[in-house]
Amino acid sequence: MFQLFVNFSRFLFFLYLGIFLFHGISLMLDDAGLTNHSHSHAVFLGRISLVLTHITAFLILAYDTETVSFDIRVLIMASISLLFLVLANHLANILFERSFPLIWNCVFYLFDIGLIMLWRLNPDLAYRQMIWMVMGFFAAMWIPFVMRLIPRFEHLKWLYIVLAYGLVIATLLMGQTEYGSTNWIRIGNLFTFQPSEIVKFLFIFYLASVFRKRVEWRELFLTGGLSAGLVILFVLERDLGSALIFFFTYMVLLYVATSNLLLFGAGFGVAGIGSVLAYKLFSHVRVRVAAWLDPWSDIDDGGYQITQSLFAIGTGGLFGSGLTMGMPNNIPVATKDFIFSAICEEFGAVFGVGIILVFLLLFAKGFLIAYGSKRRFYGLLAAGITAMMAFQTFLIIGGNIKLIPLTGVTLPFMSYGGSSVVVSIITIGFLQWLAMQEQEEEEVMDRAAK
């Protein structure tokens, strides 16, 4: 009977996700003025689909086939995490009153799917992830209050870039190596963090502060040189994922700020030359490229990760093997780099495509916030935040399915990692704050016009 329910639940999860996406798209169309559906109704049904997904998944995870009973500890964890998701979503929409509910819905849905899969893979990590989620959310909720206390923070560009370089250099000199990359700093015996996650935030604020005004050639070369320096430091740390994310984010903001196709093309030309040099100079770059081109020829070593990822996705098929019925623990680093592959194995490739669509909804809304910003600085911040998250998502999912060479980055909101989770939620908090600021300024202008 239990296995029958698990098999049936594969289609339930697909149905829940379909409802979530349908009403998410409805919200996008409503905000664009293209439809006239009930906004609150679409938000409510999106949240209902999240709740149903959570309850169904944790009932499966809590059931013990040996004792034919439910594990009370799992049910308690499920209740606490569901209560947090519901209350946090509600509180976010109160404190960020003029923000967009679609963004919160997408973020909490992705968090929940990640939490479900983490519990499936390693319950201890799921407990920790829940703690990081609470901490990140608590920090994000203070953003509207803190930003009122910081006047003209767009003038702090040198502070942002100096702190960014300090963190990256400290990581290079004192950092710990994990999975070939030196990108962690340990403080004491219990606390470790990934400085590159904080540097992402500083880098976006630096670029937005520089590009908010017309940039002369001298300052443009200086900014490009400082950005390239960070990328080179990440390459030296063997953190290729961060290097690529920072480069693409810089290119997006450069084009948004200048609309100069010649500069945009020249930047990618320089990047092409740099990629060739990196391939020639660094053995770890050659290993990653070789594993991407032909992982099957070295399936027991360099190609092991990607082949196991492909095996898992292929084994799951369109609708998955069913939650608890697959073998996601056979995927290396499944809780971090390959959580998307683990999800595809048990929930199915169709569900995986749905997850990508949830990300696309989130990013589309972020870019619309940037496009609609009246203040150049706010628009650049929103574009930078969204572009950085989008490229990170593309890099890790593309690496999981062998579309591009694998890079060791986390899947936003879903992979295990304290630094990533906390910074991701704070980043979304800033994006929502930017949306609030724009709407408040529009209201002020409308009142002034009357």
CSV table of N, CA, C and O in Angstrom, one decimal, residues 12 16 25 36 43 47 61 63 109 119 145 160 174 179 191 195 203 227 238 249 319 327 390 437 440 443:
chain,number,residue,atom,x,y,z
A,12,LEU,N,1.0,13.5,-8.0
A,12,LEU,CA,0.5,14.6,-7.1
A,12,LEU,C,1.5,15.7,-7.1
A,12,LEU,O,1.1,16.9,-7.2
A,16,TYR,N,0.7,19.5,-8.0
A,16,TYR,CA,0.9,20.7,-7.2
A,16,TYR,C,1.8,21.7,-7.8
A,16,TYR,O,1.5,22.9,-7.8
A,25,ILE,N,2.3,32.3,-13.1
A,25,ILE,CA,2.2,33.0,-14.4
A,25,ILE,C,1.1,34.0,-14.5
A,25,ILE,O,1.2,35.1,-15.0
A,36,ASN,N,-6.9,40.1,-15.9
A,36,ASN,CA,-7.6,40.8,-14.8
A,36,ASN,C,-8.2,39.7,-13.8
A,36,ASN,O,-9.3,39.8,-13.4
A,43,VAL,N,-2.2,34.3,-5.4
A,43,VAL,CA,-1.2,34.2,-4.3
A,43,VAL,C,-1.6,33.1,-3.4
A,43,VAL,O,-0.8,32.2,-3.0
A,47,ARG,N,0.3,29.4,-2.5
A,47,ARG,CA,0.7,28.9,-1.2
A,47,ARG,C,0.1,27.6,-0.8
A,47,ARG,O,0.7,26.8,-0.1
A,61,LEU,N,8.1,10.6,4.0
A,61,LEU,CA,9.4,10.6,4.7
A,61,LEU,C,9.3,10.1,6.1
A,61,LEU,O,10.2,9.4,6.6
A,63,TYR,N,7.0,7.9,7.2
A,63,TYR,CA,6.5,6.5,7.3
A,63,TYR,C,7.6,5.5,7.4
A,63,TYR,O,8.5,5.5,6.5
A,109,TYR,N,8.9,28.1,-2.0
A,109,TYR,CA,8.7,26.8,-2.7
A,109,TYR,C,10.0,26.1,-3.0
A,109,TYR,O,10.1,24.9,-2.7
A,119,TRP,N,16.2,16.3,3.7
A,119,TRP,CA,15.8,15.3,4.7
A,119,TRP,C,15.9,13.9,4.2
A,119,TRP,O,16.3,13.0,4.9
A,145,PHE,N,14.2,48.5,7.9
A,145,PHE,CA,14.5,49.3,9.0
A,145,PHE,C,15.9,49.8,8.9
A,145,PHE,O,16.2,51.0,9.1
A,160,TYR,N,32.9,49.0,-0.5
A,160,TYR,CA,32.5,47.7,-1.0
A,160,TYR,C,33.6,47.0,-1.6
A,160,TYR,O,33.8,45.8,-1.3
A,174,MET,N,44.2,32.0,3.9
A,174,MET,CA,43.9,31.2,5.2
A,174,MET,C,42.8,30.2,5.0
A,174,MET,O,42.4,29.5,5.9
A,179,TYR,N,36.7,19.8,-1.8
A,179,TYR,CA,36.4,19.4,-3.2
A,179,TYR,C,37.3,20.1,-4.2
A,179,TYR,O,36.8,20.5,-5.3
A,191,PHE,N,32.4,26.9,13.5
A,191,PHE,CA,31.8,27.8,12.5
A,191,PHE,C,32.7,28.0,11.2
A,191,PHE,O,33.9,28.3,11.3
A,195,PRO,N,33.3,33.0,2.2
A,195,PRO,CA,33.4,34.5,1.9
A,195,PRO,C,32.9,34.9,0.6
A,195,PRO,O,32.4,36.0,0.4
A,203,PHE,N,30.1,43.1,-4.4
A,203,PHE,CA,30.5,43.3,-5.8
A,203,PHE,C,29.3,44.0,-6.5
A,203,PHE,O,29.5,44.9,-7.3
A,227,SER,N,37.5,44.4,-11.2
A,227,SER,CA,36.6,43.3,-11.4
A,227,SER,C,37.4,42.0,-11.9
A,227,SER,O,37.2,40.9,-11.4
A,238,ARG,N,40.8,28.2,-7.3
A,238,ARG,CA,40.2,27.1,-8.0
A,238,ARG,C,38.7,27.1,-7.8
A,238,ARG,O,38.0,26.1,-8.0
A,249,THR,N,28.2,38.7,-14.3
A,249,THR,CA,27.4,39.8,-13.6
A,249,THR,C,28.0,41.1,-14.0
A,249,THR,O,27.3,42.1,-14.3
A,319,PHE,N,8.8,10.9,-14.7
A,319,PHE,CA,8.1,11.2,-13.5
A,319,PHE,C,8.7,10.7,-12.2
A,319,PHE,O,8.2,10.6,-11.1
A,327,MET,N,18.0,6.1,-5.5
A,327,MET,CA,19.3,6.0,-4.8
A,327,MET,C,20.1,7.3,-4.9
A,327,MET,O,21.2,7.3,-5.4
A,390,ALA,N,20.7,34.2,-11.5
A,390,ALA,CA,20.4,33.5,-12.7
A,390,ALA,C,21.6,32.8,-13.2
A,390,ALA,O,21.5,31.6,-13.6
A,437,GLN,N,10.7,50.6,-2.6
A,437,GLN,CA,11.2,51.9,-2.8
A,437,GLN,C,10.6,52.6,-4.1
A,437,GLN,O,10.2,53.7,-4.1
A,440,GLU,N,6.9,53.4,-3.6
A,440,GLU,CA,6.7,54.5,-2.7
A,440,GLU,C,7.0,55.8,-3.4
A,440,GLU,O,6.3,56.8,-3.3
A,443,GLU,N,4.2,56.7,-5.8
A,443,GLU,CA,3.1,57.3,-5.1
A,443,GLU,C,3.3,58.8,-4.7
A,443,GLU,O,2.4,59.6,-4.8
